[in-house]
Amino acid sequence: MGHFRPHIFCVSTLSLLLLICDAKPPESLEEFGEQIDREFEKISRFSLVEEELTKIKGDIGSDKRDPVEALKNAKRNLDELVRQRVHALRNLAKAAEDTIDVEFVNNYNEYHEVYRDDGISGMSDEVCENYTQFINMSNVLYPNENASRKTGVHINTESYWCDPNVARDFDWTKSSLIEREMIASKTKNPEMGHQYIGTYSGLTVMYPRRNWVIQPEKITTDLFDPRFRPWFAAAESVPKDILFLIDSSGSVSGPTFYLIKSTLMFILSILNPNDYFYGLHFSSGYDSILKSDTFIPATTVNKKAFFEELDVLEQNNQAIFAGPLNASLDYLRNKTATRSGGHKLLIIFTDGVDEWPNSVLDEEFSDHDKELIRIFGYSMGFGTNELPLQKFMACKSKGAYSEIDSIMDVKPQARMFMDKLSKVRGRALQGTNPEDREPSWTNLYMEAQGLGPTVTLSMPILAKNETIFKNKTLAGVAAIDININEITKHLPPTTDQLYAYIVDNNGIIIYHPKLNLPRTETHCVRRSACYDAQSTRHRATYIQRVQYGMSDERVYRLVGLIDSIPTLDMFDLETNSTGMKDLRLAIINRACDIDRQIEDRERNMSYYCAPIKNSPFTIVTVNTSHLEVKYSEETDLESAKWEKLFENKLLHFYYARRDICNWRLDTIKKSQRFAEFIKISEDPVCAEETKLGRALIKSLENWGASFKKHLTKMDVKSCFEAARNLTDKQYSSYLLNTFVHLRTKATASYPECAEGYMKEIGKKFDKEIGSADNHDDKIDATVLTKKSKFEGKDLITQQLVMFKTISHENRRLAVVGTQWRHDYFPMYFEEFTRNRKEWRNYNYYVLTRDGFVIATKNNSINVELPMHLIKFDKEIAYILITQKWMTNTTEIDPQSECVPSINTAKTSSASPAPSSLLKYIVNSLFKILKLGFWKNLSESLVLLVAGQAEMNNGKCYFSKIVPFERCFEKHVRFRITPIFGRQIGLFDRFVVLHEIPKTMLILVITDTKNNEVNIARNSVMDEELWNVLVQNTTLEFTQIHAKDLLHSPLRRPPDYLKNWKAAKQPENNQCDNNISTNSSLFFTFSLIFLVSWIF
């Protein structure tokens, strides 16, 4: 078939249904490009920025560093840092044990009357009052002028100050021997972080003492509890494999299952990636909770996946226990993939079972040569009471048993298994000196009092007298913080050529330049909804009805129920290329050699690694093919003037980096970070690191001065009017802002009221700083797409961004751009082509280089633009892909911000035969009133409000929050690089592509789109590709559910697990062997009869 139309001549070859076309662009296409360029310059003031940056290009040069030398320097300094902290920790643990052994145990008779605890009398009022006075003198909640020179004490809100256990721990932790040791270590190493001793009574002693921040005080509850801090849990037990066996029968639906999920969340909050877990649920049958065939490490994403699946689990049918119990024991012994190498635990949650698996238990307990599996039983639900057989099973297996019948029991009882394992840990360490013990190490987490990202090393403190410590073998845990700035200052600076990061024994990131850290703020707090939280203090047993704001991921981080900093694998922030796999294997197998280069040909990089002595950490340096950018001009700090830059009040400035100059900006609010950067750049200590940033920012002075500086009325409407005055009236309502993004991750935008649109701009261009795809003489365009929710519905919002780059030797210095509403360019294109005859005969698409159709002409399909070409016209997309003119790459972003998916379990059927009318009524009511799991987890009797409380001048206000959660997203990036003016068509269609002058935009000329998806096939068609195009309607970005990210790569057990064996833990448990099924059934039937009689 032949085609003859103006500007286009096509010849077909019928055997292949191919069209070979040659065409000229419309005559006014060049005029269109020039008009776009003029409009862009008028609004963006690009030439003003370019002119200033051209002046400093002569001072921008290149440099190259030796990656091996950089690694050696980092290793030498970090080896010394760790040596000092480990030495200080061992001395602190020794001082604590000497205090217990010498000053405390030997004088126990003097204290006996104080610590007597017969369960009735406790302390006398006089002794209680004296202890309260002593505690207040050291209490970190009360400001003290000499705070930095003394140790301070913090007591968990739920602990009773006059509890004999609290008094005991206050006495020994406040000894002069411990205080002298803490002071001596800090004096010797002034940069040392806080030192702690946490105890099992909830008391913590710390040095230096500080003024404990709980802000805003009126609406904030202090939740700090040493027993739930990462450093405490890491030290009190060796790693563990845990199998959760969860009753999902109809009898647990409603409040009982809510208690189960709440308890599980507290348990998993204690675990770290050295621990492994697995989950089975059972009713009439059993199945795994996660579709994984092995135990998985307790990483953030694995724990999240577990809860997402648990939250949609239905509860129905009747519980049959023998099969799942037998399977659980078999899983713990026979799953041979990577495991923790420590304890094996089976934790059971049930409200009771009708048939007890005697044969399974007889086999388990009769074979004494089997590897020990400790069984921990939870009796769940209001009115369930004690389950004697479950208690017996726990006793026989050297585990433990507990009952949880209300939300108030959840937090204290969630630690039941850790209390047992800590006793085992203490017995295993008896006879060892602190000098011979390996410390435990946390992952990176947020320090509770707002000091930012922290790693802590810790060590258990032995209780030398179990009588005094109530049968506990550990008295507490000693710990020392290492702030992130102590670590990163020894690493080479991140440049285009070289960067460094640190991973632990599991390949988990401890520090990485790409790690997106949550904001630094106070943790271990819960803020009520304008309710006076002070009234709850010291009243742990008094239940009050408290309002709280809506809970999102940030709230759960602050209260400590999820990891404050997500644990990410090195594969997540790098890639899983062959070279990266070789590097990971070298780290796990302790095969790193500082002089050995590991090549990664896929990424054109090379890696070097070296372990940090006395720690589980490894330093990695990455050497790329690029050169480091150096700014050589000396900066005169004293003569620098910034008034001209800041005199325009309608400009908005933002500085993204928090780690600059050894994390000087970490605790600074986002809104103040740019101004603070200006201040620290004038500090000689920071001058070298900040001088390129200073020079780039100074280049914006004329750009900022060119805009309107003041408004008659400072309101949002007037502010947006300032932006609209930049362009012609018919386009004014479409313009959002104009901006400059600098190489140093600083941005400036105009007007200030549109700063909310800059977040996605910053994220995009921060990632592209090292890009070589620079076209300084042409305008590029892209579409920023964001997902959100409104009234429960998913919303997609888009903005069109048009921009130009300014580079030097193909290294990007700045991006200058404009940001528009999504519907701007269709109207702009229509306005230009409306009265021009040469645009009337064919279909025209304006296409960005990343594949978005942003405008069309003569198109019969009425759709909202922008839209990706793959959605808009699959046939043309197919043609471009098969000709390899449109290519794509897939990226996984593990640090995206997604709309939270608040899952609520489907309505569950009741138990086939409810045990009582009371139970039936309670379950039915709770089904009606049941809240989603993620709505609120940690509080009882809660009223939710859809806002977050804020204090302003002593008054409480509600501010609407936009909840989000960290997630993994798959991004498909397209790039179109065609041969302009000539194109091969298919499907009896033609397509010709031309570049719009002065831009990177593409004009597509084509004939009518075939609207039928099931078009005729032919011999040249790639059917698999076509099916992919048909099925993919959300190719730009797709959230990956946590359950699809489960992974358990090769790992290395921590050093403190050396020579540990479960068989070496002798215990003598006295269990009641006379317990029978009949006694349990008698109790159950008696209860049913009693309740039925009442009703």
Tab-separated table of C-alpha atoms in Angstrom, residues 194-534:
chain	number	residue	atom	x	y	z
A	194	HIS	CA	26.604	8.697	76.166
A	195	GLN	CA	27.364	5.765	78.442
A	196	TYR	CA	24.513	3.765	79.946
A	197	ILE	CA	23.654	1.037	82.370
A	198	GLY	CA	20.098	-0.209	81.820
A	199	THR	CA	18.417	-2.479	84.347
A	200	TYR	CA	15.482	-4.890	84.456
A	201	SER	CA	13.500	-2.621	86.783
A	202	GLY	CA	13.294	0.029	84.046
A	203	LEU	CA	15.952	2.273	85.633
A	204	THR	CA	18.779	3.650	83.499
A	205	VAL	CA	21.863	5.474	84.698
A	206	MET	CA	23.702	7.544	82.089
A	207	TYR	CA	26.710	9.784	81.749
A	208	PRO	CA	26.902	12.607	81.136
A	209	ARG	CA	23.659	13.537	82.772
A	210	ARG	CA	21.431	15.561	80.471
A	211	ASN	CA	18.192	17.439	80.644
A	212	TRP	CA	15.658	14.939	79.334
A	213	VAL	CA	13.591	16.406	76.503
A	214	ILE	CA	9.875	15.613	76.344
A	215	GLN	CA	8.400	18.273	74.088
A	216	PRO	CA	5.783	19.627	73.955
A	217	GLU	CA	5.631	18.656	77.604
A	218	LYS	CA	1.896	19.092	78.077
A	219	ILE	CA	0.870	16.603	75.405
A	220	THR	CA	3.859	14.214	75.381
A	221	THR	CA	4.312	10.954	77.282
A	222	ASP	CA	7.828	9.625	77.855
A	223	LEU	CA	8.048	5.981	76.736
A	224	PHE	CA	11.793	5.404	77.161
A	225	ASP	CA	12.399	1.927	78.589
A	226	PRO	CA	15.908	0.442	78.462
A	227	ARG	CA	14.519	-3.082	78.089
A	228	PHE	CA	13.083	-2.187	74.670
A	229	ARG	CA	16.123	-0.332	73.335
A	230	PRO	CA	18.166	-2.082	70.598
A	231	TRP	CA	21.389	-2.118	72.656
A	232	PHE	CA	19.721	-3.839	75.609
A	233	ALA	CA	18.072	-6.616	73.618
A	234	ALA	CA	21.224	-7.238	71.567
A	235	ALA	CA	23.317	-7.888	74.684
A	236	GLU	CA	20.994	-9.923	76.899
A	237	SER	CA	20.664	-12.886	74.553
A	238	VAL	CA	22.446	-14.596	71.728
A	239	PRO	CA	20.624	-14.626	68.356
A	240	LYS	CA	17.606	-16.853	67.968
A	241	ASP	CA	15.401	-18.695	65.485
A	242	ILE	CA	11.756	-18.101	66.358
A	243	LEU	CA	8.733	-19.863	64.946
A	244	PHE	CA	5.444	-18.135	65.755
A	245	LEU	CA	2.546	-20.601	65.915
A	246	ILE	CA	-0.645	-18.533	65.848
A	247	ASP	CA	-4.200	-19.674	66.519
A	248	SER	CA	-6.466	-18.397	63.713
A	249	SER	CA	-9.602	-20.292	64.668
A	250	GLY	CA	-12.960	-18.562	64.984
A	251	SER	CA	-12.733	-18.305	68.768
A	252	VAL	CA	-9.853	-15.773	68.602
A	253	SER	CA	-11.529	-13.368	66.183
A	254	GLY	CA	-12.030	-9.810	67.357
A	255	PRO	CA	-10.309	-8.561	70.531
A	256	THR	CA	-8.277	-11.717	71.110
A	257	PHE	CA	-6.642	-11.591	67.692
A	258	TYR	CA	-6.004	-7.880	68.179
A	259	LEU	CA	-4.080	-8.762	71.359
A	260	ILE	CA	-2.121	-11.410	69.449
A	261	LYS	CA	-1.087	-8.925	66.764
A	262	SER	CA	-0.209	-6.277	69.332
A	263	THR	CA	1.988	-8.707	71.258
A	264	LEU	CA	3.701	-9.833	68.082
A	265	MET	CA	4.538	-6.268	67.158
A	266	PHE	CA	6.233	-5.667	70.507
A	267	ILE	CA	8.129	-8.961	70.188
A	268	LEU	CA	9.378	-8.180	66.690
A	269	SER	CA	10.397	-4.679	67.777
A	270	ILE	CA	12.961	-6.378	70.041
A	271	LEU	CA	14.461	-8.519	67.267
A	272	ASN	CA	17.318	-7.488	64.962
A	273	PRO	CA	18.717	-8.905	61.695
A	274	ASN	CA	20.851	-11.430	63.602
A	275	ASP	CA	17.558	-13.096	64.610
A	276	TYR	CA	15.455	-15.236	62.259
A	277	PHE	CA	11.732	-15.933	62.313
A	278	TYR	CA	8.977	-17.905	60.606
A	279	GLY	CA	5.208	-18.010	61.106
A	280	LEU	CA	2.467	-20.655	60.931
A	281	HIS	CA	-1.220	-20.143	61.615
A	282	PHE	CA	-3.625	-22.925	62.423
A	283	SER	CA	-7.312	-23.651	62.760
A	284	SER	CA	-8.767	-26.811	61.146
A	285	GLY	CA	-5.518	-26.951	59.161
A	286	TYR	CA	-2.299	-24.949	59.107
A	287	ASP	CA	-0.296	-22.854	56.673
A	288	SER	CA	2.638	-20.464	56.625
A	289	ILE	CA	1.882	-16.775	57.110
A	290	LEU	CA	4.492	-15.720	54.585
A	291	LYS	CA	5.010	-17.672	51.400
A	292	SER	CA	8.610	-18.380	52.249
A	293	ASP	CA	10.190	-21.806	52.446
A	294	THR	CA	12.759	-20.819	55.037
A	295	PHE	CA	13.327	-18.699	58.117
A	296	ILE	CA	13.987	-15.058	57.302
A	297	PRO	CA	16.090	-12.457	59.159
A	298	ALA	CA	14.249	-9.858	61.238
A	299	THR	CA	14.885	-6.951	58.876
A	300	THR	CA	12.484	-4.043	58.553
A	301	VAL	CA	10.954	-5.209	55.281
A	302	ASN	CA	10.569	-8.819	56.441
A	303	LYS	CA	8.818	-7.746	59.642
A	304	LYS	CA	6.555	-5.427	57.675
A	305	ALA	CA	5.631	-8.228	55.281
A	306	PHE	CA	4.759	-10.454	58.231
A	307	PHE	CA	2.356	-7.875	59.664
A	308	GLU	CA	0.764	-7.082	56.336
A	309	GLU	CA	-0.124	-10.745	55.874
A	310	LEU	CA	-1.143	-11.212	59.502
A	311	ASP	CA	-3.459	-8.236	59.240
A	312	VAL	CA	-5.553	-9.814	56.477
A	313	LEU	CA	-5.605	-13.283	58.029
A	314	GLU	CA	-9.127	-14.608	58.527
A	315	GLN	CA	-10.115	-16.337	61.768
A	316	ASN	CA	-12.531	-19.202	61.325
A	317	ASN	CA	-13.191	-22.893	62.020
A	318	GLN	CA	-12.033	-24.893	65.024
A	319	ALA	CA	-8.457	-25.231	66.293
A	320	ILE	CA	-6.716	-28.580	65.711
A	321	PHE	CA	-3.302	-28.389	67.333
A	322	ALA	CA	-1.383	-31.654	66.874
A	323	GLY	CA	-0.479	-31.245	63.199
A	324	PRO	CA	0.781	-27.642	63.385
A	325	LEU	CA	2.712	-28.319	66.604
A	326	ASN	CA	4.487	-31.285	65.051
A	327	ALA	CA	5.208	-29.281	61.880
A	328	SER	CA	6.593	-26.382	63.928
A	329	LEU	CA	9.047	-28.589	65.782
A	330	ASP	CA	10.069	-30.168	62.492
A	331	TYR	CA	10.579	-26.749	60.834
A	332	LEU	CA	12.809	-25.572	63.677
A	333	ARG	CA	15.037	-28.631	63.459
A	334	ASN	CA	15.105	-29.393	59.766
A	335	LYS	CA	15.072	-26.123	57.841
A	336	THR	CA	18.708	-25.998	56.815
A	337	ALA	CA	19.027	-22.622	55.076
A	338	THR	CA	20.917	-19.719	56.674
A	339	ARG	CA	19.890	-19.377	60.328
A	340	SER	CA	20.929	-17.445	63.422
A	341	GLY	CA	23.017	-20.234	64.957
A	342	GLY	CA	21.583	-19.541	68.420
A	343	HIS	CA	18.447	-20.452	70.359
A	344	LYS	CA	15.527	-22.286	68.764
A	345	LEU	CA	12.199	-20.986	70.067
A	346	LEU	CA	8.592	-21.939	69.461
A	347	ILE	CA	6.187	-19.193	70.593
A	348	ILE	CA	2.513	-20.221	70.685
A	349	PHE	CA	-0.487	-17.869	70.779
A	350	THR	CA	-3.869	-19.435	71.521
A	351	ASP	CA	-6.975	-19.047	73.657
A	352	GLY	CA	-7.072	-22.814	74.168
A	353	VAL	CA	-7.467	-25.955	72.113
A	354	ASP	CA	-10.006	-28.746	72.454
A	355	GLU	CA	-7.638	-31.644	71.856
A	356	TRP	CA	-4.209	-31.730	73.454
A	357	PRO	CA	-1.412	-33.332	71.319
A	358	ASN	CA	-0.127	-35.760	73.958
A	359	SER	CA	1.621	-38.068	71.477
A	360	VAL	CA	3.579	-35.199	69.905
A	361	LEU	CA	4.707	-33.944	73.305
A	362	ASP	CA	5.572	-37.406	74.583
A	363	GLU	CA	7.871	-37.907	71.606
A	364	GLU	CA	9.408	-34.469	71.987
A	365	PHE	CA	10.175	-34.737	75.689
A	366	SER	CA	11.230	-38.407	75.747
A	367	ASP	CA	14.177	-37.964	73.358
A	368	HIS	CA	16.775	-36.157	75.470
A	369	ASP	CA	19.376	-36.180	72.675
A	370	LYS	CA	17.354	-33.814	70.516
A	371	GLU	CA	18.502	-30.242	70.107
A	372	LEU	CA	16.662	-28.111	72.653
A	373	ILE	CA	13.629	-26.210	71.393
A	374	ARG	CA	12.271	-23.856	74.019
A	375	ILE	CA	8.496	-23.464	73.924
A	376	PHE	CA	6.875	-20.254	75.105
A	377	GLY	CA	3.123	-20.208	75.521
A	378	TYR	CA	0.795	-17.216	75.550
A	379	SER	CA	-2.765	-17.668	76.789
A	380	MET	CA	-4.605	-14.937	74.912
A	381	GLY	CA	-7.912	-13.187	75.440
A	382	PHE	CA	-10.170	-11.819	78.121
A	383	GLY	CA	-11.420	-14.553	80.429
A	384	THR	CA	-9.172	-17.268	79.006
A	385	ASN	CA	-7.239	-17.639	82.278
A	386	GLU	CA	-4.482	-20.178	82.777
A	387	LEU	CA	-3.988	-23.007	80.292
A	388	PRO	CA	-2.330	-25.666	82.495
A	389	LEU	CA	-1.214	-27.936	79.680
A	390	GLN	CA	0.407	-25.091	77.764
A	391	LYS	CA	2.141	-24.042	80.951
A	392	PHE	CA	3.377	-27.620	81.466
A	393	MET	CA	4.657	-27.793	77.882
A	394	ALA	CA	6.612	-24.568	78.356
A	395	CYS	CA	8.073	-25.790	81.622
A	396	LYS	CA	9.200	-29.145	80.208
A	397	SER	CA	10.948	-27.440	77.291
A	398	LYS	CA	12.730	-24.912	79.552
A	399	GLY	CA	10.602	-22.124	78.157
A	400	ALA	CA	7.995	-19.959	79.887
A	401	TYR	CA	4.291	-19.222	79.980
A	402	SER	CA	2.200	-16.065	80.316
A	403	GLU	CA	-1.372	-14.816	80.109
A	404	ILE	CA	-2.479	-11.708	78.235
A	405	ASP	CA	-6.111	-10.767	78.770
A	406	SER	CA	-5.961	-7.008	78.155
A	407	ILE	CA	-3.968	-4.446	76.214
A	408	MET	CA	-2.259	-3.407	79.449
A	409	ASP	CA	-0.520	-6.796	79.607
A	410	VAL	CA	0.927	-6.656	76.117
A	411	LYS	CA	4.105	-4.625	76.558
A	412	PRO	CA	5.397	-6.180	79.822
A	413	GLN	CA	4.503	-9.747	78.795
A	414	ALA	CA	5.969	-9.390	75.300
A	415	ARG	CA	9.403	-9.615	76.939
A	416	MET	CA	8.673	-12.941	78.629
A	417	PHE	CA	10.898	-14.952	76.306
A	418	MET	CA	13.745	-12.428	76.612
A	419	ASP	CA	13.611	-12.584	80.410
A	420	LYS	CA	14.108	-16.345	80.143
A	421	LEU	CA	16.904	-16.107	77.561
A	422	SER	CA	18.711	-13.464	79.631
A	423	LYS	CA	18.937	-15.972	82.490
A	424	VAL	CA	20.465	-18.480	80.091
A	425	ARG	CA	22.897	-15.839	78.878
A	426	GLY	CA	23.963	-14.983	82.425
A	427	ARG	CA	24.624	-18.614	83.339
A	428	ALA	CA	26.646	-19.124	80.162
A	429	LEU	CA	28.848	-16.133	81.053
A	430	GLN	CA	29.473	-17.106	84.661
A	431	GLY	CA	33.172	-17.268	85.336
A	432	THR	CA	34.103	-14.999	82.415
A	433	ASN	CA	35.615	-11.569	82.889
A	434	PRO	CA	34.331	-8.525	80.983
A	435	GLU	CA	37.779	-8.208	79.402
A	436	ASP	CA	37.195	-11.533	77.643
A	437	ARG	CA	33.662	-10.901	76.395
A	438	GLU	CA	32.773	-9.814	72.886
A	439	PRO	CA	30.463	-6.777	72.797
A	440	SER	CA	27.161	-6.774	70.953
A	441	TRP	CA	26.510	-4.117	68.293
A	442	THR	CA	23.280	-2.554	67.101
A	443	ASN	CA	22.386	-1.521	63.599
A	444	LEU	CA	22.062	2.176	62.880
A	445	TYR	CA	19.087	3.604	64.789
A	446	MET	CA	17.835	6.933	66.109
A	447	GLU	CA	19.068	7.906	69.563
A	448	ALA	CA	16.106	8.512	71.854
A	449	GLN	CA	16.876	12.105	72.820
A	450	GLY	CA	17.296	13.565	69.368
A	451	LEU	CA	21.059	13.136	68.954
A	452	GLY	CA	20.537	11.500	65.598
A	453	PRO	CA	21.701	8.290	63.890
A	454	THR	CA	23.669	6.148	66.315
A	455	VAL	CA	25.373	2.778	66.653
A	456	THR	CA	25.695	1.334	70.162
A	457	LEU	CA	27.944	-1.377	71.540
A	458	SER	CA	26.766	-3.156	74.669
A	459	MET	CA	27.651	-5.918	77.126
A	460	PRO	CA	25.696	-7.848	79.787
A	461	ILE	CA	26.424	-7.228	83.482
A	462	LEU	CA	26.345	-10.375	85.601
A	463	ALA	CA	24.277	-10.525	88.786
A	464	LYS	CA	26.679	-12.036	91.304
A	465	ASN	CA	23.903	-12.887	93.748
A	466	GLU	CA	20.630	-14.250	92.371
A	467	THR	CA	18.916	-13.825	95.741
A	468	ILE	CA	19.295	-10.070	95.600
A	469	PHE	CA	18.347	-9.934	91.923
A	470	LYS	CA	15.282	-12.195	92.276
A	471	ASN	CA	16.641	-15.209	90.387
A	472	LYS	CA	18.010	-13.114	87.563
A	473	THR	CA	21.505	-13.934	86.335
A	474	LEU	CA	21.969	-10.536	84.677
A	475	ALA	CA	21.793	-7.299	86.628
A	476	GLY	CA	21.589	-5.150	83.506
A	477	VAL	CA	23.391	-4.076	80.353
A	478	ALA	CA	26.234	-1.575	79.888
A	479	ALA	CA	26.333	0.402	76.652
A	480	ILE	CA	28.190	3.215	74.855
A	481	ASP	CA	26.849	5.246	71.923
A	482	ILE	CA	28.826	6.034	68.792
A	483	ASN	CA	27.158	8.845	66.862
A	484	ILE	CA	27.193	8.698	63.079
A	485	ASN	CA	29.467	11.755	62.895
A	486	GLU	CA	32.186	9.908	64.813
A	487	ILE	CA	32.190	7.304	62.036
A	488	THR	CA	31.725	9.319	58.858
A	489	LYS	CA	34.403	11.891	59.620
A	490	HIS	CA	36.980	9.132	59.063
A	491	LEU	CA	35.544	8.104	55.686
A	492	PRO	CA	36.685	9.746	52.447
A	493	PRO	CA	34.336	12.518	51.256
A	494	THR	CA	31.753	11.456	48.692
A	495	THR	CA	32.657	12.653	45.191
A	496	ASP	CA	31.924	11.714	41.585
A	497	GLN	CA	34.991	9.493	41.645
A	498	LEU	CA	34.950	7.851	45.056
A	499	TYR	CA	32.591	7.083	47.902
A	500	ALA	CA	32.626	4.791	50.914
A	501	TYR	CA	30.076	2.963	53.015
A	502	ILE	CA	29.968	0.565	55.975
A	503	VAL	CA	28.059	-2.713	56.328
A	504	ASP	CA	27.766	-5.220	59.157
A	505	ASN	CA	28.228	-8.986	59.287
A	506	ASN	CA	24.834	-9.469	57.604
A	507	GLY	CA	25.498	-7.081	54.730
A	508	ILE	CA	23.133	-4.558	56.357
A	509	ILE	CA	23.956	-0.909	55.684
A	510	ILE	CA	25.349	0.972	58.681
A	511	TYR	CA	26.206	4.069	56.663
A	512	HIS	CA	25.847	4.845	52.973
A	513	PRO	CA	25.788	8.227	51.182
A	514	LYS	CA	22.525	7.163	49.531
A	515	LEU	CA	20.854	6.144	52.784
A	516	ASN	CA	17.784	8.320	53.230
A	517	LEU	CA	17.634	8.898	56.965
A	518	PRO	CA	14.399	9.950	58.702
A	519	ARG	CA	14.471	13.354	60.338
A	520	THR	CA	16.370	13.571	63.601
A	521	GLU	CA	13.951	14.101	66.473
A	522	THR	CA	13.099	12.825	69.935
A	523	HIS	CA	12.031	9.176	69.969
A	524	CYS	CA	10.376	6.973	72.600
A	525	VAL	CA	7.508	9.444	72.979
A	526	ARG	CA	3.781	9.466	72.264
A	527	ARG	CA	1.932	12.742	71.793
A	528	SER	CA	-1.697	12.898	72.758
A	529	ALA	CA	-4.372	14.933	71.001
A	530	CYS	CA	-4.223	18.029	73.210
A	531	TYR	CA	-4.592	15.933	76.364
A	532	ASP	CA	-2.524	16.831	79.406
A	533	ALA	CA	-0.040	13.947	79.426
A	534	GLN	CA	1.550	15.097	82.669
